[in-house]
mmCIF file of C-alpha atoms and ligand atoms in Angstrom:
data_model
loop_
_atom_site.group_PDB
_atom_site.id
_atom_site.type_symbol
_atom_site.label_atom_id
_atom_site.label_comp_id
_atom_site.label_asym_id
_atom_site.label_seq_id
_atom_site.Cartn_x
_atom_site.Cartn_y
_atom_site.Cartn_z
ATOM 1 C CA MET G 146 0.000 0.000 0.000
ATOM 2 C CA GLY G 147 1.206 3.520 -0.822
ATOM 3 C CA LYS G 148 1.578 6.405 1.549
ATOM 4 C CA VAL G 149 -1.362 7.313 3.759
ATOM 5 C CA LEU G 150 -2.000 10.934 4.718
ATOM 6 C CA ILE G 151 -3.561 11.797 8.075
ATOM 7 C CA ALA G 152 -5.893 14.796 7.955
ATOM 8 C CA PRO G 153 -7.152 16.062 11.319
ATOM 9 C CA SER G 154 -10.406 17.991 10.973
ATOM 10 C CA ILE G 155 -10.178 21.206 12.966
ATOM 11 C CA LEU G 156 -13.962 21.197 13.298
ATOM 12 C CA SER G 157 -13.278 19.294 16.531
ATOM 13 C CA ALA G 158 -10.609 21.772 17.727
ATOM 14 C CA ASP G 159 -11.178 24.607 20.215
ATOM 15 C CA PHE G 160 -12.012 27.650 18.061
ATOM 16 C CA SER G 161 -11.178 30.039 20.938
ATOM 17 C CA LYS G 162 -7.498 29.167 20.420
ATOM 18 C CA ILE G 163 -7.568 28.021 16.814
ATOM 19 C CA GLY G 164 -4.157 29.427 15.823
ATOM 20 C CA GLU G 165 -2.469 27.420 18.542
ATOM 21 C CA GLU G 166 -4.512 24.322 17.697
ATOM 22 C CA VAL G 167 -3.484 24.425 14.012
ATOM 23 C CA GLU G 168 0.141 25.121 14.893
ATOM 24 C CA ASN G 169 0.269 22.284 17.418
ATOM 25 C CA ILE G 170 -1.495 19.662 15.300
ATOM 26 C CA SER G 171 0.930 20.438 12.460
ATOM 27 C CA LYS G 172 3.867 19.709 14.782
ATOM 28 C CA GLU G 173 2.129 16.634 16.163
ATOM 29 C CA GLY G 174 2.230 14.792 12.846
ATOM 30 C CA ALA G 175 -0.718 15.970 10.714
ATOM 31 C CA ASP G 176 0.002 15.730 6.977
ATOM 32 C CA VAL G 177 -3.102 17.641 5.974
ATOM 33 C CA ILE G 178 -5.299 20.198 7.768
ATOM 34 C CA HIS G 179 -8.933 19.401 6.922
ATOM 35 C CA LEU G 180 -11.117 22.528 6.937
ATOM 36 C CA ASP G 181 -14.880 21.978 7.132
ATOM 37 C CA VAL G 182 -16.689 24.943 5.596
ATOM 38 C CA MET G 183 -20.444 24.915 6.323
ATOM 39 C CA ASP G 184 -23.063 27.483 5.356
ATOM 40 C CA GLY G 185 -26.178 26.512 7.330
ATOM 41 C CA VAL G 186 -27.994 25.764 4.044
ATOM 42 C CA PHE G 187 -26.277 22.755 2.459
ATOM 43 C CA VAL G 188 -25.848 21.371 5.987
ATOM 44 C CA LYS G 189 -27.467 22.293 9.297
ATOM 45 C CA ASN G 190 -24.383 23.878 10.809
ATOM 46 C CA ILE G 191 -22.285 27.001 10.266
ATOM 47 C CA THR G 192 -18.510 27.140 10.623
ATOM 48 C CA PHE G 193 -16.161 29.573 8.905
ATOM 49 C CA GLY G 194 -15.221 31.182 5.620
ATOM 50 C CA PRO G 195 -12.166 32.252 3.625
ATOM 51 C CA LYS G 196 -10.859 34.834 6.125
ATOM 52 C CA PHE G 197 -10.561 32.172 8.794
ATOM 53 C CA VAL G 198 -8.659 29.923 6.364
ATOM 54 C CA LYS G 199 -6.354 32.807 5.411
ATOM 55 C CA ASP G 200 -5.611 33.625 9.050
ATOM 56 C CA VAL G 201 -4.795 30.041 10.068
ATOM 57 C CA ARG G 202 -2.748 29.569 6.868
ATOM 58 C CA ASN G 203 0.055 31.456 8.660
ATOM 59 C CA LYS G 204 0.134 28.840 11.408
ATOM 60 C CA SER G 205 0.965 25.767 9.328
ATOM 61 C CA ASP G 206 2.928 24.673 6.284
ATOM 62 C CA LYS G 207 0.861 21.481 5.881
ATOM 63 C CA ILE G 208 -1.516 20.755 3.001
ATOM 64 C CA PHE G 209 -4.761 22.746 3.437
ATOM 65 C CA ASP G 210 -7.820 20.753 2.377
ATOM 66 C CA ALA G 211 -10.987 22.879 2.198
ATOM 67 C CA HIS G 212 -14.126 20.700 2.250
ATOM 68 C CA LEU G 213 -16.920 22.996 1.072
ATOM 69 C CA MET G 214 -20.317 22.001 2.434
ATOM 70 C CA ILE G 215 -22.057 24.979 0.879
ATOM 71 C CA VAL G 216 -24.570 25.624 -1.874
ATOM 72 C CA GLU G 217 -23.306 27.167 -5.136
ATOM 73 C CA PRO G 218 -19.690 26.528 -4.155
ATOM 74 C CA TRP G 219 -18.395 27.961 -7.466
ATOM 75 C CA LYS G 220 -19.178 31.430 -6.099
ATOM 76 C CA TYR G 221 -16.550 31.064 -3.371
ATOM 77 C CA ILE G 222 -13.746 28.958 -4.820
ATOM 78 C CA GLU G 223 -11.679 31.984 -5.815
ATOM 79 C CA LYS G 224 -11.794 33.307 -2.238
ATOM 80 C CA PHE G 225 -10.686 29.963 -0.807
ATOM 81 C CA ALA G 226 -7.894 29.756 -3.387
ATOM 82 C CA GLU G 227 -6.692 33.234 -2.393
ATOM 83 C CA ALA G 228 -6.913 32.205 1.257
ATOM 84 C CA GLY G 229 -4.321 29.492 0.613
ATOM 85 C CA ALA G 230 -6.266 26.262 0.171
ATOM 86 C CA ASP G 231 -4.152 23.581 -1.548
ATOM 87 C CA TYR G 232 -7.182 21.388 -2.282
ATOM 88 C CA ILE G 233 -10.781 22.514 -2.665
ATOM 89 C CA THR G 234 -13.426 19.785 -2.620
ATOM 90 C CA VAL G 235 -17.028 20.378 -3.648
ATOM 91 C CA HIS G 236 -20.092 18.183 -3.190
ATOM 92 C CA TYR G 237 -21.724 16.438 -6.110
ATOM 93 C CA GLU G 238 -25.020 17.048 -4.279
ATOM 94 C CA ALA G 239 -24.368 20.817 -4.313
ATOM 95 C CA CYS G 240 -23.087 21.038 -7.914
ATOM 96 C CA ARG G 241 -24.989 18.354 -9.853
ATOM 97 C CA ASP G 242 -24.623 19.168 -13.569
ATOM 98 C CA LYS G 243 -22.134 21.946 -12.754
ATOM 99 C CA LEU G 244 -19.662 19.566 -11.092
ATOM 100 C CA LYS G 245 -17.280 19.181 -14.017
ATOM 101 C CA GLU G 246 -17.056 22.898 -14.745
ATOM 102 C CA THR G 247 -16.586 23.674 -11.030
ATOM 103 C CA LEU G 248 -13.686 21.208 -10.836
ATOM 104 C CA ARG G 249 -12.139 22.827 -13.922
ATOM 105 C CA ALA G 250 -12.584 26.289 -12.408
ATOM 106 C CA ILE G 251 -10.744 25.143 -9.260
ATOM 107 C CA LYS G 252 -7.857 23.795 -11.374
ATOM 108 C CA ASP G 253 -7.732 27.012 -13.384
ATOM 109 C CA LEU G 254 -7.064 28.837 -10.095
ATOM 110 C CA GLY G 255 -3.960 26.674 -9.649
ATOM 111 C CA VAL G 256 -5.543 24.647 -6.829
ATOM 112 C CA LYS G 257 -5.989 20.878 -6.663
ATOM 113 C CA CYS G 258 -9.617 19.852 -7.022
ATOM 114 C CA GLY G 259 -11.787 17.251 -5.404
ATOM 115 C CA ALA G 260 -15.340 15.961 -5.610
ATOM 116 C CA VAL G 261 -17.284 14.687 -2.592
ATOM 117 C CA ILE G 262 -20.250 12.344 -2.334
ATOM 118 C CA ASN G 263 -22.611 11.787 0.583
ATOM 119 C CA PRO G 264 -23.030 8.278 2.045
ATOM 120 C CA ASP G 265 -26.244 7.670 0.104
ATOM 121 C CA THR G 266 -24.881 8.705 -3.302
ATOM 122 C CA ASP G 267 -23.823 5.914 -5.652
ATOM 123 C CA PRO G 268 -20.237 6.564 -6.819
ATOM 124 C CA GLU G 269 -21.193 5.254 -10.267
ATOM 125 C CA LYS G 270 -23.051 8.538 -10.783
ATOM 126 C CA VAL G 271 -19.742 10.381 -10.762
ATOM 127 C CA TYR G 272 -17.373 7.890 -12.400
ATOM 128 C CA ASP G 273 -17.038 10.167 -15.401
ATOM 129 C CA ILE G 274 -15.594 12.970 -13.277
ATOM 130 C CA ILE G 275 -13.239 10.893 -11.088
ATOM 131 C CA PRO G 276 -10.398 11.158 -13.658
ATOM 132 C CA GLU G 277 -10.737 14.962 -13.439
ATOM 133 C CA CYS G 278 -10.160 14.912 -9.680
ATOM 134 C CA ASP G 279 -6.898 15.215 -7.763
ATOM 135 C CA MET G 280 -8.823 13.814 -4.809
ATOM 136 C CA PHE G 281 -12.127 12.001 -4.432
ATOM 137 C CA LEU G 282 -13.828 12.173 -1.033
ATOM 138 C CA LEU G 283 -16.368 9.691 0.269
ATOM 139 C CA MET G 284 -18.378 10.808 3.297
ATOM 140 C CA SER G 285 -18.806 8.068 5.882
ATOM 141 C CA VAL G 286 -21.313 10.159 7.872
ATOM 142 C CA PHE G 287 -23.923 12.645 6.684
ATOM 143 C CA PRO G 288 -22.063 15.961 6.668
ATOM 144 C CA GLY G 289 -22.728 18.639 9.275
ATOM 145 C CA PHE G 290 -21.217 17.539 12.543
ATOM 146 C CA GLY G 291 -18.150 15.880 14.013
ATOM 147 C CA GLY G 292 -18.351 12.911 16.340
ATOM 148 C CA GLN G 293 -20.934 10.856 14.411
ATOM 149 C CA LYS G 294 -20.902 7.096 13.930
ATOM 150 C CA PHE G 295 -19.125 5.602 10.899
ATOM 151 C CA ILE G 296 -21.558 4.254 8.269
ATOM 152 C CA GLU G 297 -20.291 0.757 7.389
ATOM 153 C CA SER G 298 -22.078 0.561 4.030
ATOM 154 C CA VAL G 299 -19.599 3.122 2.668
ATOM 155 C CA LEU G 300 -16.717 0.615 2.797
ATOM 156 C CA PRO G 301 -17.640 -1.282 -0.421
ATOM 157 C CA LYS G 302 -18.034 2.096 -2.152
ATOM 158 C CA VAL G 303 -14.502 3.039 -1.112
ATOM 159 C CA GLU G 304 -13.316 -0.230 -2.662
ATOM 160 C CA LYS G 305 -15.197 0.469 -5.887
ATOM 161 C CA VAL G 306 -13.769 3.974 -6.175
ATOM 162 C CA ALA G 307 -10.225 2.860 -5.302
ATOM 163 C CA ASP G 308 -10.401 0.108 -7.958
ATOM 164 C CA PHE G 309 -11.743 2.573 -10.485
ATOM 165 C CA VAL G 310 -8.858 4.954 -9.740
ATOM 166 C CA VAL G 311 -6.273 2.183 -10.189
ATOM 167 C CA LYS G 312 -7.854 1.157 -13.497
ATOM 168 C CA SER G 313 -7.985 4.760 -14.695
ATOM 169 C CA GLY G 314 -4.199 4.939 -14.281
ATOM 170 C CA LYS G 315 -4.529 8.283 -12.476
ATOM 171 C CA GLU G 316 -3.130 9.203 -9.094
ATOM 172 C CA THR G 317 -6.383 10.509 -7.653
ATOM 173 C CA LEU G 318 -6.268 10.407 -3.861
ATOM 174 C CA VAL G 319 -9.148 8.599 -2.142
ATOM 175 C CA GLU G 320 -10.230 10.414 1.009
ATOM 176 C CA ILE G 321 -12.616 9.211 3.701
ATOM 177 C CA ASP G 322 -14.329 11.550 6.173
ATOM 178 C CA GLY G 323 -16.548 10.879 9.171
ATOM 179 C CA GLY G 324 -16.501 8.628 12.202
ATOM 180 C CA ILE G 325 -12.960 7.311 11.704
ATOM 181 C CA THR G 326 -11.602 5.651 14.851
ATOM 182 C CA LEU G 327 -8.651 3.456 15.798
ATOM 183 C CA GLU G 328 -11.071 0.559 15.545
ATOM 184 C CA ASN G 329 -12.086 1.069 11.885
ATOM 185 C CA VAL G 330 -9.067 2.849 10.360
ATOM 186 C CA ARG G 331 -7.426 -0.415 9.236
ATOM 187 C CA ARG G 332 -10.540 -1.415 7.314
ATOM 188 C CA VAL G 333 -10.839 1.918 5.497
ATOM 189 C CA LYS G 334 -7.189 1.727 4.476
ATOM 190 C CA ASP G 335 -7.626 -1.874 3.321
ATOM 191 C CA ALA G 336 -10.589 -0.721 1.242
ATOM 192 C CA GLY G 337 -8.246 1.710 -0.517
ATOM 193 C CA ALA G 338 -8.566 5.082 1.231
ATOM 194 C CA ASN G 339 -5.276 6.957 1.438
ATOM 195 C CA VAL G 340 -6.322 10.278 2.987
ATOM 196 C CA ILE G 341 -7.836 9.726 6.407
ATOM 197 C CA VAL G 342 -9.842 12.560 7.987
ATOM 198 C CA ALA G 343 -10.308 12.374 11.749
ATOM 199 C CA GLY G 344 -11.892 15.000 13.979
ATOM 200 C CA ASN G 345 -12.975 13.721 17.352
ATOM 201 C CA THR G 346 -10.599 10.762 17.396
ATOM 202 C CA VAL G 347 -7.663 13.191 17.286
ATOM 203 C CA PHE G 348 -8.885 16.260 19.153
ATOM 204 C CA LYS G 349 -10.499 14.491 22.111
ATOM 205 C CA GLU G 350 -7.097 13.095 23.114
ATOM 206 C CA THR G 351 -4.426 14.929 25.066
ATOM 207 C CA ASP G 352 -1.612 13.006 23.373
ATOM 208 C CA ARG G 353 -2.528 13.870 19.805
ATOM 209 C CA ALA G 354 0.856 12.906 18.375
ATOM 210 C CA ALA G 355 0.315 9.351 19.622
ATOM 211 C CA VAL G 356 -3.149 9.035 18.117
ATOM 212 C CA ILE G 357 -1.973 10.417 14.744
ATOM 213 C CA GLU G 358 0.854 7.877 14.773
ATOM 214 C CA LYS G 359 -1.643 5.097 15.511
ATOM 215 C CA LEU G 360 -3.981 6.230 12.720
ATOM 216 C CA ARG G 361 -0.968 6.093 10.423
ATOM 217 C CA ASN G 362 0.281 2.668 11.500
ATOM 218 C CA TYR G 363 -2.793 0.652 12.461
HETATM 219 C C1 LIG L 457 -18.540 16.273 8.871
HETATM 220 C C2 LIG L 457 -17.173 16.793 8.502
HETATM 221 C C3 LIG L 457 -16.083 15.964 9.019
HETATM 222 C C4 LIG L 457 -16.033 15.855 10.522
HETATM 223 C C5 LIG L 457 -15.254 14.649 10.904
HETATM 224 O O1 LIG L 457 -19.496 17.059 8.284
HETATM 225 O O2 LIG L 457 -17.047 16.876 7.103
HETATM 226 O O3 LIG L 457 -14.826 16.422 8.514
HETATM 227 O O4 LIG L 457 -15.456 16.965 11.125
HETATM 228 O O5 LIG L 457 -15.295 14.527 12.282
HETATM 229 P P1 LIG L 457 -15.268 13.108 12.994
HETATM 230 O O6 LIG L 457 -13.944 12.482 12.629
HETATM 231 O O7 LIG L 457 -15.355 13.433 14.438
HETATM 232 O O8 LIG L 457 -16.417 12.315 12.478
HETATM 233 ZN ZN1 LIG L 458 -14.985 17.205 6.254
#
């Protein structure tokens, strides 16, 4: 198996000291900082926008992965690119027939692009766009909140997508997000995921370096 990237989701961090949290988690072994952007419309929660991303950008030299859970994401991709996102991922459920052009628009900004599907979306619906993606994200919870339970039925979909990527001959990363724990991380890696998002599992611990190491090695 190739390299696996660990992507702590700062949704589970303490926002009252977010600069410190991002700085520390970067030193504690994170490869990627996963940034959950929510608008209160696409999902029933509100987090932060481009200014927040720009401000925390100064605290870390890790890969910044902006997961946009917002409607009409194409309206904001330029702002997130300017803010310093390295990857911008947009939901199929938010873009529908505009997905391909939104991915292209992200690439045209010089940023790596990703598509995301919810747990109840069949990946076959988006096979045609997977080769366009630098990263493909499968949600293993319904988006909106950290700390939810992993949905097991997503595992065979991860396998399908990972196989598709191998057959396509591309190097599209396969990311999994939601409910990842030390108990299930082995299975998601075996299924073919190579970017592992973890919110609560990392931030609830005091020894975060140890848990990141375990997520990497389990
Ligand atoms: C859910 C977010 C996830 C979430 C993951 O809407 O996209 O990134 O923060 O948190 P855990 O790992 O706690 O499920
Ligand atoms: Zn996320």
